[in-house]
PDB file of C-alpha atoms in Angstrom:
ATOM      1  CA  MET A 162      35.021 -15.401  11.021  1.00 42.00           C
ATOM      2  CA  LYS A 163      32.064 -17.567  10.026  1.00 44.00           C
ATOM      3  CA  ALA A 164      29.793 -16.076   7.364  1.00 46.00           C
ATOM      4  CA  THR A 165      26.174 -15.499   8.313  1.00 47.00           C
ATOM      5  CA  ALA A 166      23.783 -17.679   6.329  1.00 47.00           C
ATOM      6  CA  GLU A 167      21.447 -15.847   4.011  1.00 51.00           C
ATOM      7  CA  PRO A 168      17.769 -16.206   4.894  1.00 57.00           C
ATOM      8  CA  GLN A 169      16.016 -18.831   2.804  1.00 61.00           C
ATOM      9  CA  ASP A 170      13.044 -17.927   0.626  1.00 71.00           C
ATOM     10  CA  ASN A 171       9.675 -19.484   1.404  1.00 79.00           C
ATOM     11  CA  ILE A 172       7.652 -19.036  -1.773  1.00 85.00           C
ATOM     12  CA  LEU A 173       4.352 -20.610  -0.683  1.00 86.00           C
ATOM     13  CA  GLN A 174       4.220 -18.763   2.617  1.00 88.00           C
ATOM     14  CA  GLY A 175       5.102 -15.487   0.911  1.00 88.00           C
ATOM     15  CA  ILE A 176       2.277 -15.896  -1.628  1.00 88.00           C
ATOM     16  CA  SER A 177      -0.238 -16.833   1.085  1.00 90.00           C
ATOM     17  CA  LEU A 178       0.744 -13.814   3.163  1.00 91.00           C
ATOM     18  CA  ILE A 179       0.459 -11.313   0.314  1.00 90.00           C
ATOM     19  CA  VAL A 180      -2.931 -12.585  -0.897  1.00 91.00           C
ATOM     20  CA  GLY A 181      -4.382 -12.461   2.616  1.00 93.00           C
ATOM     21  CA  ALA A 182      -2.823  -9.052   3.223  1.00 92.00           C
ATOM     22  CA  VAL A 183      -4.203  -7.448   0.062  1.00 90.00           C
ATOM     23  CA  PHE A 184      -7.676  -8.826   0.804  1.00 92.00           C
ATOM     24  CA  LEU A 185      -7.619  -6.962   4.116  1.00 94.00           C
ATOM     25  CA  LEU A 186      -5.833  -3.993   2.549  1.00 90.00           C
ATOM     26  CA  ALA A 187      -8.685  -3.514   0.085  1.00 91.00           C
ATOM     27  CA  LEU A 188     -11.083  -3.484   3.028  1.00 93.00           C
ATOM     28  CA  THR A 189      -9.012  -0.883   4.921  1.00 93.00           C
ATOM     29  CA  ASP A 190      -8.938   1.343   1.829  1.00 90.00           C
ATOM     30  CA  ALA A 191     -12.711   1.040   1.513  1.00 92.00           C
ATOM     31  CA  LEU A 192     -13.012   2.065   5.183  1.00 92.00           C
ATOM     32  CA  VAL A 193     -10.842   5.128   4.522  1.00 91.00           C
ATOM     33  CA  LYS A 194     -13.041   6.094   1.568  1.00 91.00           C
ATOM     34  CA  TYR A 195     -16.079   5.775   3.839  1.00 90.00           C
ATOM     35  CA  LEU A 196     -14.445   7.838   6.627  1.00 90.00           C
ATOM     36  CA  SER A 197     -13.268  10.581   4.245  1.00 89.00           C
ATOM     37  CA  ALA A 198     -16.731  12.165   4.394  1.00 85.00           C
ATOM     38  CA  SER A 199     -16.576  12.696   8.156  1.00 87.00           C
ATOM     39  CA  MET A 200     -12.925  13.316   9.133  1.00 90.00           C
ATOM     40  CA  SER A 201      -9.572  14.484   7.801  1.00 91.00           C
ATOM     41  CA  LEU A 202      -6.714  12.207   6.803  1.00 93.00           C
ATOM     42  CA  TRP A 203      -4.533  13.660   9.565  1.00 94.00           C
ATOM     43  CA  GLN A 204      -7.171  13.060  12.210  1.00 94.00           C
ATOM     44  CA  LEU A 205      -7.410   9.470  10.996  1.00 93.00           C
ATOM     45  CA  TYR A 206      -3.633   9.028  11.194  1.00 94.00           C
ATOM     46  CA  VAL A 207      -3.385  10.386  14.732  1.00 95.00           C
ATOM     47  CA  ILE A 208      -6.294   8.388  16.139  1.00 94.00           C
ATOM     48  CA  ALA A 209      -5.407   5.138  14.331  1.00 92.00           C
ATOM     49  CA  SER A 210      -1.736   5.348  15.337  1.00 93.00           C
ATOM     50  CA  THR A 211      -2.650   6.155  18.936  1.00 93.00           C
ATOM     51  CA  LEU A 212      -4.724   2.967  18.986  1.00 92.00           C
ATOM     52  CA  SER A 213      -2.122   0.873  17.133  1.00 91.00           C
ATOM     53  CA  LEU A 214       1.046   1.810  19.014  1.00 93.00           C
ATOM     54  CA  PRO A 215       0.128   0.277  22.422  1.00 93.00           C
ATOM     55  CA  ILE A 216      -0.827  -2.964  20.648  1.00 90.00           C
ATOM     56  CA  LEU A 217       2.460  -3.022  18.740  1.00 90.00           C
ATOM     57  CA  PHE A 218       4.538  -2.257  21.827  1.00 90.00           C
ATOM     58  CA  GLY A 219       2.700  -5.028  23.682  1.00 91.00           C
ATOM     59  CA  LEU A 220       3.356  -7.526  20.890  1.00 87.00           C
ATOM     60  CA  ILE A 221       7.033  -6.578  20.747  1.00 88.00           C
ATOM     61  CA  ILE A 222       7.522  -6.725  24.534  1.00 87.00           C
ATOM     62  CA  GLY A 223       5.614 -10.016  24.744  1.00 83.00           C
ATOM     63  CA  HIS A 224       7.521 -11.565  21.836  1.00 76.00           C
ATOM     64  CA  SER A 225       8.812 -15.042  22.684  1.00 75.00           C
ATOM     65  CA  GLY A 226      12.590 -15.311  22.700  1.00 74.00           C
ATOM     66  CA  PRO A 227      14.979 -12.363  22.435  1.00 80.00           C
ATOM     67  CA  ARG A 228      13.248  -9.014  22.088  1.00 81.00           C
ATOM     68  CA  PRO A 229      13.390  -7.801  18.457  1.00 85.00           C
ATOM     69  CA  LYS A 230      15.834  -4.949  17.822  1.00 88.00           C
ATOM     70  CA  VAL A 231      16.158  -2.636  14.842  1.00 90.00           C
ATOM     71  CA  LYS A 232      19.231  -3.486  12.790  1.00 91.00           C
ATOM     72  CA  SER A 233      19.253  -0.410  10.548  1.00 92.00           C
ATOM     73  CA  HIS A 234      17.371   2.640  11.776  1.00 93.00           C
ATOM     74  CA  ARG A 235      18.199   4.456   8.523  1.00 95.00           C
ATOM     75  CA  TRP A 236      16.612   1.898   6.200  1.00 95.00           C
ATOM     76  CA  VAL A 237      13.600   1.391   8.456  1.00 94.00           C
ATOM     77  CA  ALA A 238      13.104   5.168   8.450  1.00 95.00           C
ATOM     78  CA  ILE A 239      13.463   5.361   4.646  1.00 96.00           C
ATOM     79  CA  ARG A 240      10.955   2.528   4.206  1.00 94.00           C
ATOM     80  CA  SER A 241       8.505   4.197   6.604  1.00 95.00           C
ATOM     81  CA  LEU A 242       8.804   7.537   4.784  1.00 96.00           C
ATOM     82  CA  LEU A 243       8.200   5.944   1.373  1.00 96.00           C
ATOM     83  CA  LEU A 244       5.114   4.114   2.658  1.00 94.00           C
ATOM     84  CA  LEU A 245       3.839   7.289   4.342  1.00 95.00           C
ATOM     85  CA  LEU A 246       4.118   9.170   1.033  1.00 96.00           C
ATOM     86  CA  MET A 247       2.386   6.279  -0.709  1.00 94.00           C
ATOM     87  CA  TRP A 248      -0.578   6.312   1.669  1.00 91.00           C
ATOM     88  CA  ILE A 249      -0.930  10.106   1.528  1.00 94.00           C
ATOM     89  CA  ALA A 250      -1.011  10.089  -2.289  1.00 94.00           C
ATOM     90  CA  TYR A 251      -3.410   7.136  -2.483  1.00 92.00           C
ATOM     91  CA  TYR A 252      -5.781   8.202   0.273  1.00 91.00           C
ATOM     92  CA  SER A 253      -5.965  11.718  -1.176  1.00 91.00           C
ATOM     93  CA  ALA A 254      -7.476  10.224  -4.338  1.00 91.00           C
ATOM     94  CA  LEU A 255     -10.074   7.950  -2.702  1.00 90.00           C
ATOM     95  CA  PRO A 256     -12.744  10.619  -2.005  1.00 89.00           C
ATOM     96  CA  LEU A 257     -12.498  11.778  -5.640  1.00 87.00           C
ATOM     97  CA  ILE A 258     -12.527   8.604  -7.773  1.00 87.00           C
ATOM     98  CA  PRO A 259     -14.117   5.113  -7.615  1.00 87.00           C
ATOM     99  CA  LEU A 260     -12.222   2.562  -5.523  1.00 88.00           C
ATOM    100  CA  SER A 261     -11.847   0.192  -8.483  1.00 84.00           C
ATOM    101  CA  VAL A 262     -10.243   2.921 -10.636  1.00 84.00           C
ATOM    102  CA  ALA A 263      -7.874   3.877  -7.816  1.00 87.00           C
ATOM    103  CA  ALA A 264      -7.001   0.206  -7.417  1.00 84.00           C
ATOM    104  CA  VAL A 265      -6.106  -0.186 -11.095  1.00 81.00           C
ATOM    105  CA  ALA A 266      -4.003   2.982 -11.014  1.00 80.00           C
ATOM    106  CA  ILE A 267      -2.005   1.995  -7.937  1.00 81.00           C
ATOM    107  CA  TYR A 268      -1.504  -1.474  -9.335  1.00 75.00           C
ATOM    108  CA  THR A 269       1.104  -0.198 -11.633  1.00 75.00           C
ATOM    109  CA  THR A 270       3.032  -1.050  -8.429  1.00 73.00           C
ATOM    110  CA  PRO A 271       4.020  -4.612  -9.447  1.00 69.00           C
ATOM    111  CA  LEU A 272       5.092  -3.272 -12.837  1.00 74.00           C
ATOM    112  CA  PHE A 273       7.267  -0.635 -11.172  1.00 80.00           C
ATOM    113  CA  ILE A 274       8.630  -3.308  -8.829  1.00 76.00           C
ATOM    114  CA  ALA A 275       9.607  -5.558 -11.724  1.00 75.00           C
ATOM    115  CA  VAL A 276      11.291  -2.701 -13.618  1.00 79.00           C
ATOM    116  CA  LEU A 277      13.103  -1.362 -10.553  1.00 79.00           C
ATOM    117  CA  ALA A 278      14.141  -4.883  -9.533  1.00 73.00           C
ATOM    118  CA  ALA A 279      15.610  -5.449 -12.988  1.00 74.00           C
ATOM    119  CA  PHE A 280      17.554  -2.188 -13.141  1.00 74.00           C
ATOM    120  CA  GLY A 281      18.304  -1.552  -9.487  1.00 65.00           C
ATOM    121  CA  ALA A 282      18.589  -5.026  -7.962  1.00 60.00           C
ATOM    122  CA  GLY A 283      19.788  -7.095 -10.904  1.00 62.00           C
ATOM    123  CA  GLU A 284      16.788  -9.451 -11.030  1.00 66.00           C
ATOM    124  CA  HIS A 285      16.558 -10.953 -14.527  1.00 69.00           C
ATOM    125  CA  LEU A 286      13.430 -10.333 -16.605  1.00 71.00           C
ATOM    126  CA  SER A 287      12.791 -12.195 -19.843  1.00 76.00           C
ATOM    127  CA  ARG A 288      11.342 -10.780 -23.054  1.00 80.00           C
ATOM    128  CA  GLN A 289       7.969 -12.223 -22.023  1.00 78.00           C
ATOM    129  CA  ALA A 290       8.138 -10.332 -18.728  1.00 77.00           C
ATOM    130  CA  TRP A 291       8.880  -7.058 -20.516  1.00 81.00           C
ATOM    131  CA  LEU A 292       5.905  -7.679 -22.824  1.00 84.00           C
ATOM    132  CA  GLY A 293       3.811  -8.286 -19.721  1.00 80.00           C
ATOM    133  CA  ILE A 294       4.966  -5.008 -18.185  1.00 80.00           C
ATOM    134  CA  LEU A 295       4.065  -3.165 -21.398  1.00 83.00           C
ATOM    135  CA  CYS A 296       0.650  -4.867 -21.446  1.00 85.00           C
ATOM    136  CA  GLY A 297       0.068  -3.831 -17.841  1.00 81.00           C
ATOM    137  CA  PHE A 298       0.859  -0.189 -18.455  1.00 80.00           C
ATOM    138  CA  LEU A 299      -1.406  -0.191 -21.509  1.00 86.00           C
ATOM    139  CA  GLY A 300      -4.133  -1.607 -19.266  1.00 83.00           C
ATOM    140  CA  VAL A 301      -3.714   1.343 -16.918  1.00 78.00           C
ATOM    141  CA  VAL A 302      -3.994   3.748 -19.872  1.00 81.00           C
ATOM    142  CA  VAL A 303      -7.239   2.019 -20.922  1.00 84.00           C
ATOM    143  CA  VAL A 304      -8.696   2.531 -17.442  1.00 80.00           C
ATOM    144  CA  LEU A 305      -7.522   6.103 -16.847  1.00 76.00           C
ATOM    145  CA  ARG A 306      -8.166   7.310 -20.418  1.00 74.00           C
ATOM    146  CA  PRO A 307      -5.897  10.388 -20.221  1.00 70.00           C
ATOM    147  CA  GLY A 308      -7.308  13.189 -22.352  1.00 64.00           C
ATOM    148  CA  GLY A 309     -10.827  11.729 -22.254  1.00 63.00           C
ATOM    149  CA  GLU A 310     -13.910  13.313 -20.724  1.00 65.00           C
ATOM    150  CA  THR A 311     -13.824  10.995 -17.718  1.00 63.00           C
ATOM    151  CA  PHE A 312     -10.160  11.684 -16.923  1.00 71.00           C
ATOM    152  CA  THR A 313      -9.342  13.653 -13.789  1.00 77.00           C
ATOM    153  CA  PRO A 314      -5.882  14.565 -12.457  1.00 80.00           C
ATOM    154  CA  ALA A 315      -6.805  12.784  -9.225  1.00 83.00           C
ATOM    155  CA  THR A 316      -6.340   9.451 -11.033  1.00 83.00           C
ATOM    156  CA  LEU A 317      -2.621  10.201 -11.294  1.00 86.00           C
ATOM    157  CA  LEU A 318      -2.250  10.250  -7.510  1.00 91.00           C
ATOM    158  CA  PRO A 319      -2.530   6.429  -7.196  1.00 90.00           C
ATOM    159  CA  VAL A 320       0.118   6.083  -9.929  1.00 87.00           C
ATOM    160  CA  LEU A 321       2.456   8.281  -7.866  1.00 92.00           C
ATOM    161  CA  ALA A 322       1.553   6.164  -4.844  1.00 92.00           C
ATOM    162  CA  ALA A 323       2.468   3.058  -6.834  1.00 89.00           C
ATOM    163  CA  LEU A 324       5.987   4.355  -7.425  1.00 90.00           C
ATOM    164  CA  PHE A 325       6.485   5.067  -3.719  1.00 94.00           C
ATOM    165  CA  TYR A 326       5.113   1.610  -2.846  1.00 86.00           C
ATOM    166  CA  ALA A 327       7.414  -0.141  -5.305  1.00 86.00           C
ATOM    167  CA  LEU A 328      10.449   1.643  -3.874  1.00 91.00           C
ATOM    168  CA  ALA A 329       9.346   0.762  -0.332  1.00 90.00           C
ATOM    169  CA  MET A 330       8.954  -2.920  -1.158  1.00 82.00           C
ATOM    170  CA  LEU A 331      12.374  -3.094  -2.796  1.00 84.00           C
ATOM    171  CA  VAL A 332      13.855  -1.455   0.304  1.00 89.00           C
ATOM    172  CA  THR A 333      12.039  -4.111   2.357  1.00 85.00           C
ATOM    173  CA  ARG A 334      13.463  -6.920   0.234  1.00 78.00           C
ATOM    174  CA  HIS A 335      17.053  -5.717  -0.057  1.00 82.00           C
ATOM    175  CA  HIS A 336      17.715  -3.614   3.058  1.00 88.00           C
ATOM    176  CA  CYS A 337      15.166  -4.650   5.707  1.00 89.00           C
ATOM    177  CA  GLN A 338      15.071  -8.398   5.130  1.00 84.00           C
ATOM    178  CA  ARG A 339      16.417  -9.155   8.610  1.00 86.00           C
ATOM    179  CA  GLU A 340      14.200  -6.659  10.414  1.00 90.00           C
ATOM    180  CA  HIS A 341      11.333  -8.069  12.452  1.00 87.00           C
ATOM    181  CA  PRO A 342       7.987  -7.343  10.713  1.00 86.00           C
ATOM    182  CA  LEU A 343       6.539  -5.905  13.946  1.00 86.00           C
ATOM    183  CA  LEU A 344       9.349  -3.338  14.070  1.00 91.00           C
ATOM    184  CA  LEU A 345       8.696  -2.375  10.454  1.00 89.00           C
ATOM    185  CA  THR A 346       5.002  -1.906  11.271  1.00 88.00           C
ATOM    186  CA  LEU A 347       5.959   0.104  14.360  1.00 92.00           C
ATOM    187  CA  GLY A 348       8.130   2.394  12.226  1.00 93.00           C
ATOM    188  CA  LEU A 349       5.271   3.042   9.819  1.00 91.00           C
ATOM    189  CA  ASN A 350       2.810   3.824  12.628  1.00 91.00           C
ATOM    190  CA  LEU A 351       5.285   6.256  14.190  1.00 95.00           C
ATOM    191  CA  ALA A 352       5.530   7.952  10.784  1.00 95.00           C
ATOM    192  CA  PHE A 353       1.714   8.117  10.627  1.00 94.00           C
ATOM    193  CA  LEU A 354       1.563   9.674  14.094  1.00 95.00           C
ATOM    194  CA  ALA A 355       4.286  12.232  13.319  1.00 96.00           C
ATOM    195  CA  ALA A 356       2.754  13.237   9.969  1.00 95.00           C
ATOM    196  CA  GLY A 357      -0.784  13.327  11.360  1.00 95.00           C
ATOM    197  CA  SER A 358       0.236  15.491  14.314  1.00 96.00           C
ATOM    198  CA  LEU A 359       2.317  17.888  12.182  1.00 95.00           C
ATOM    199  CA  PHE A 360      -0.297  18.398   9.465  1.00 92.00           C
ATOM    200  CA  SER A 361      -3.140  18.643  11.989  1.00 92.00           C
ATOM    201  CA  LEU A 362      -1.228  21.492  13.631  1.00 92.00           C
ATOM    202  CA  LEU A 363      -0.517  23.195  10.288  1.00 90.00           C
ATOM    203  CA  VAL A 364      -4.177  22.941   9.233  1.00 88.00           C
ATOM    204  CA  ALA A 365      -5.314  24.359  12.582  1.00 86.00           C
ATOM    205  CA  ILE A 366      -2.927  27.313  12.236  1.00 84.00           C
ATOM    206  CA  ASN A 367      -3.416  28.052   8.526  1.00 79.00           C
ATOM    207  CA  SER A 368      -6.885  26.689   7.787  1.00 67.00           C
ATOM    208  CA  THR A 369      -8.866  28.435   5.044  1.00 67.00           C
ATOM    209  CA  ALA A 370     -12.501  27.850   4.188  1.00 62.00           C
ATOM    210  CA  SER A 371     -11.849  27.566   0.447  1.00 66.00           C
ATOM    211  CA  LEU A 372      -9.257  24.805   0.785  1.00 69.00           C
ATOM    212  CA  ALA A 373     -11.358  22.939   3.327  1.00 71.00           C
ATOM    213  CA  GLU A 374     -14.377  23.171   1.038  1.00 74.00           C
ATOM    214  CA  HIS A 375     -12.568  21.821  -2.047  1.00 74.00           C
ATOM    215  CA  ALA A 376     -10.485  19.147  -0.306  1.00 77.00           C
ATOM    216  CA  PRO A 377     -11.896  18.531   3.196  1.00 84.00           C
ATOM    217  CA  PHE A 378     -10.070  15.213   3.594  1.00 88.00           C
ATOM    218  CA  LEU A 379      -6.735  17.081   3.467  1.00 86.00           C
ATOM    219  CA  PHE A 380      -7.485  20.584   4.739  1.00 85.00           C
ATOM    220  CA  ALA A 381     -10.426  20.351   7.139  1.00 84.00           C
ATOM    221  CA  GLY A 382      -9.832  20.516  10.871  1.00 86.00           C
ATOM    222  CA  TRP A 383     -10.660  17.791  13.333  1.00 91.00           C
ATOM    223  CA  GLN A 384     -14.316  16.780  13.513  1.00 88.00           C
ATOM    224  CA  PRO A 385     -16.346  15.212  16.354  1.00 90.00           C
ATOM    225  CA  LEU A 386     -16.862  11.484  15.786  1.00 87.00           C
ATOM    226  CA  ASP A 387     -19.747   9.286  16.829  1.00 88.00           C
ATOM    227  CA  ALA A 388     -19.395   5.748  18.201  1.00 91.00           C
ATOM    228  CA  LYS A 389     -19.769   4.169  14.748  1.00 90.00           C
ATOM    229  CA  ALA A 390     -16.938   6.241  13.272  1.00 90.00           C
ATOM    230  CA  LEU A 391     -14.677   5.458  16.233  1.00 91.00           C
ATOM    231  CA  LEU A 392     -15.423   1.746  15.840  1.00 93.00           C
ATOM    232  CA  ILE A 393     -14.482   1.907  12.146  1.00 93.00           C
ATOM    233  CA  VAL A 394     -11.254   3.774  12.955  1.00 92.00           C
ATOM    234  CA  GLY A 395     -10.438   1.083  15.518  1.00 92.00           C
ATOM    235  CA  ALA A 396     -11.043  -1.657  12.956  1.00 93.00           C
ATOM    236  CA  TYR A 397      -8.879   0.250  10.464  1.00 91.00           C
ATOM    237  CA  ALA A 398      -6.023   0.510  12.987  1.00 90.00           C
ATOM    238  CA  LEU A 399      -6.138  -3.203  13.806  1.00 91.00           C
ATOM    239  CA  LEU A 400      -6.364  -4.252  10.155  1.00 92.00           C
ATOM    240  CA  LEU A 401      -3.452  -2.010   9.243  1.00 85.00           C
ATOM    241  CA  ILE A 402      -1.228  -3.760  11.796  1.00 86.00           C
ATOM    242  CA  ILE A 403      -2.109  -7.136  10.270  1.00 91.00           C
ATOM    243  CA  VAL A 404      -1.705  -5.882   6.692  1.00 89.00           C
ATOM    244  CA  ASN A 405       1.623  -4.105   7.160  1.00 81.00           C
ATOM    245  CA  THR A 406       3.126  -6.977   9.115  1.00 85.00           C
ATOM    246  CA  GLY A 407       1.963  -9.498   6.500  1.00 88.00           C
ATOM    247  CA  VAL A 408       3.195  -7.433   3.530  1.00 85.00           C
ATOM    248  CA  ALA A 409       6.571  -6.801   5.151  1.00 82.00           C
ATOM    249  CA  ARG A 410       7.048 -10.502   5.857  1.00 84.00           C
ATOM    250  CA  ALA A 411       5.952 -11.545   2.358  1.00 87.00           C
ATOM    251  CA  TYR A 412       8.549  -9.305   0.703  1.00 80.00           C
ATOM    252  CA  GLN A 413      11.204 -10.529   3.127  1.00 80.00           C
ATOM    253  CA  ILE A 414      10.818 -14.232   2.365  1.00 83.00           C
ATOM    254  CA  ALA A 415      10.102 -14.345  -1.383  1.00 83.00           C
ATOM    255  CA  PRO A 416      11.384 -12.542  -4.525  1.00 78.00           C
ATOM    256  CA  SER A 417       9.959  -9.045  -4.871  1.00 69.00           C
ATOM    257  CA  ALA A 418       8.868  -9.437  -8.509  1.00 67.00           C
ATOM    258  CA  LEU A 419       6.971 -12.645  -7.645  1.00 75.00           C
ATOM    259  CA  ILE A 420       5.231 -11.212  -4.588  1.00 80.00           C
ATOM    260  CA  GLY A 421       4.500  -8.053  -6.570  1.00 70.00           C
ATOM    261  CA  THR A 422       2.704 -10.184  -9.141  1.00 71.00           C
ATOM    262  CA  PHE A 423       0.395 -11.724  -6.537  1.00 79.00           C
ATOM    263  CA  ASP A 424      -0.252  -8.211  -5.284  1.00 75.00           C
ATOM    264  CA  TYR A 425      -2.600  -7.991  -8.292  1.00 75.00           C
ATOM    265  CA  ALA A 426      -5.263  -9.837  -6.288  1.00 81.00           C
ATOM    266  CA  TYR A 427      -5.965  -6.424  -4.741  1.00 83.00           C
ATOM    267  CA  LEU A 428      -7.735  -5.430  -7.974  1.00 81.00           C
ATOM    268  CA  ILE A 429     -10.363  -8.111  -7.508  1.00 84.00           C
ATOM    269  CA  PHE A 430     -10.810  -7.437  -3.801  1.00 89.00           C
ATOM    270  CA  ALA A 431     -11.049  -3.650  -4.270  1.00 88.00           C
ATOM    271  CA  SER A 432     -13.782  -4.111  -6.895  1.00 88.00           C
ATOM    272  CA  LEU A 433     -15.622  -6.419  -4.480  1.00 89.00           C
ATOM    273  CA  TRP A 434     -15.509  -3.978  -1.560  1.00 90.00           C
ATOM    274  CA  GLY A 435     -16.336  -1.057  -3.866  1.00 89.00           C
ATOM    275  CA  TYR A 436     -19.473  -2.879  -4.998  1.00 90.00           C
ATOM    276  CA  LEU A 437     -20.521  -4.073  -1.527  1.00 90.00           C
ATOM    277  CA  LEU A 438     -19.926  -0.791   0.318  1.00 88.00           C
ATOM    278  CA  PHE A 439     -20.453   1.917  -2.329  1.00 89.00           C
ATOM    279  CA  SER A 440     -22.480   0.174  -5.063  1.00 89.00           C
ATOM    280  CA  GLU A 441     -19.660   0.984  -7.523  1.00 87.00           C
ATOM    281  CA  VAL A 442     -19.812  -1.087 -10.708  1.00 85.00           C
ATOM    282  CA  PRO A 443     -16.701  -0.780 -12.934  1.00 83.00           C
ATOM    283  CA  ASP A 444     -17.486   0.155 -16.548  1.00 82.00           C
ATOM    284  CA  THR A 445     -16.438  -1.879 -19.578  1.00 85.00           C
ATOM    285  CA  MET A 446     -13.148  -0.031 -20.087  1.00 84.00           C
ATOM    286  CA  THR A 447     -12.200  -0.533 -16.434  1.00 83.00           C
ATOM    287  CA  TRP A 448     -12.862  -4.278 -16.703  1.00 85.00           C
ATOM    288  CA  LEU A 449     -10.852  -4.417 -19.938  1.00 88.00           C
ATOM    289  CA  GLY A 450      -7.905  -2.583 -18.395  1.00 83.00           C
ATOM    290  CA  MET A 451      -8.109  -4.726 -15.272  1.00 81.00           C
ATOM    291  CA  GLY A 452      -8.015  -7.865 -17.431  1.00 84.00           C
ATOM    292  CA  MET A 453      -4.948  -6.570 -19.268  1.00 85.00           C
ATOM    293  CA  ILE A 454      -3.193  -5.909 -15.951  1.00 77.00           C
ATOM    294  CA  LEU A 455      -4.071  -9.371 -14.623  1.00 75.00           C
ATOM    295  CA  MET A 456      -2.739 -10.920 -17.856  1.00 80.00           C
ATOM    296  CA  ALA A 457       0.425  -8.854 -17.468  1.00 78.00           C
ATOM    297  CA  GLY A 458       0.884 -10.258 -13.978  1.00 69.00           C
ATOM    298  CA  VAL A 459       0.603 -13.826 -15.258  1.00 70.00           C
ATOM    299  CA  MET A 460       3.183 -13.100 -17.975  1.00 75.00           C
ATOM    300  CA  VAL A 461       5.627 -11.732 -15.418  1.00 68.00           C
ATOM    301  CA  LEU A 462       4.967 -14.676 -13.099  1.00 61.00           C
ATOM    302  CA  ARG A 463       5.476 -17.393 -15.727  1.00 63.00           C
ATOM    303  CA  GLN A 464       8.975 -16.264 -16.570  1.00 59.00           C
ATOM    304  CA  ARG A 465      10.098 -16.450 -12.937  1.00 49.00           C
ATOM    305  CA  ARG A 466      11.994 -19.516 -11.812  1.00 45.00           C
ATOM    306  CA  VAL A 467      10.743 -20.073  -8.311  1.00 38.00           C
TER     307      VAL A 467
END
């Protein structure tokens, strides 16, 4: 029996895809932060997925050549669940903390990816890379300032999201590499729809005024939306298709630790959108921590032989 050739890495294309994807991802996160004042997370999931699914089905049916088929339903489901948990944790934090701070916290992701790739996938990391990882985590500590007056437990939610994201990307690289990116995006949107429908029902049955008052983005019921809000939700749904397809493909065709390093561009883009849409200006400590994390990414990148 003839062995199946392993897919070849395409480093340049992978880097281009991840940089473009995180630029749009930062915009989608800014849109979620904007929408959090007028609707619940579960309402957003249901509406966005309802808009996204017909587009995805159309793209899959209209795909040139043989129609894509799922090769491992189990791993696609695991990846979708990990990404769903990541988005829930991250989006829960956005109404409570500045976008730039949330971005720095979740961008422990590439550090988690490098560590998990080293221990779980056997990817070699040099001493310089380990120093870079340490520098990156110290940068996060500088930004979050645990124990300080500005610290809030909500800043830990993006760190939890980062762990889920790192696990999802390693699953993408090592267990979903042969899956079509559109099918991976479809799996995630089905997870969004299922979670949004389930939690919308639970909130409607067990809603309490106190919970809805303290955390409306998670515990408020569905709200009427005007044309502007619906337009933003539509843009969010479309952007999420592009982002998830691009991220999935990037991690399929290039080493996870390398792509994870270029993921750091999100920090810059999140600060840009935070400033343009919410007039958020990161303080000195946030800039310092962000610089440390960017330097950590360069240190991890330089030791890679690509």
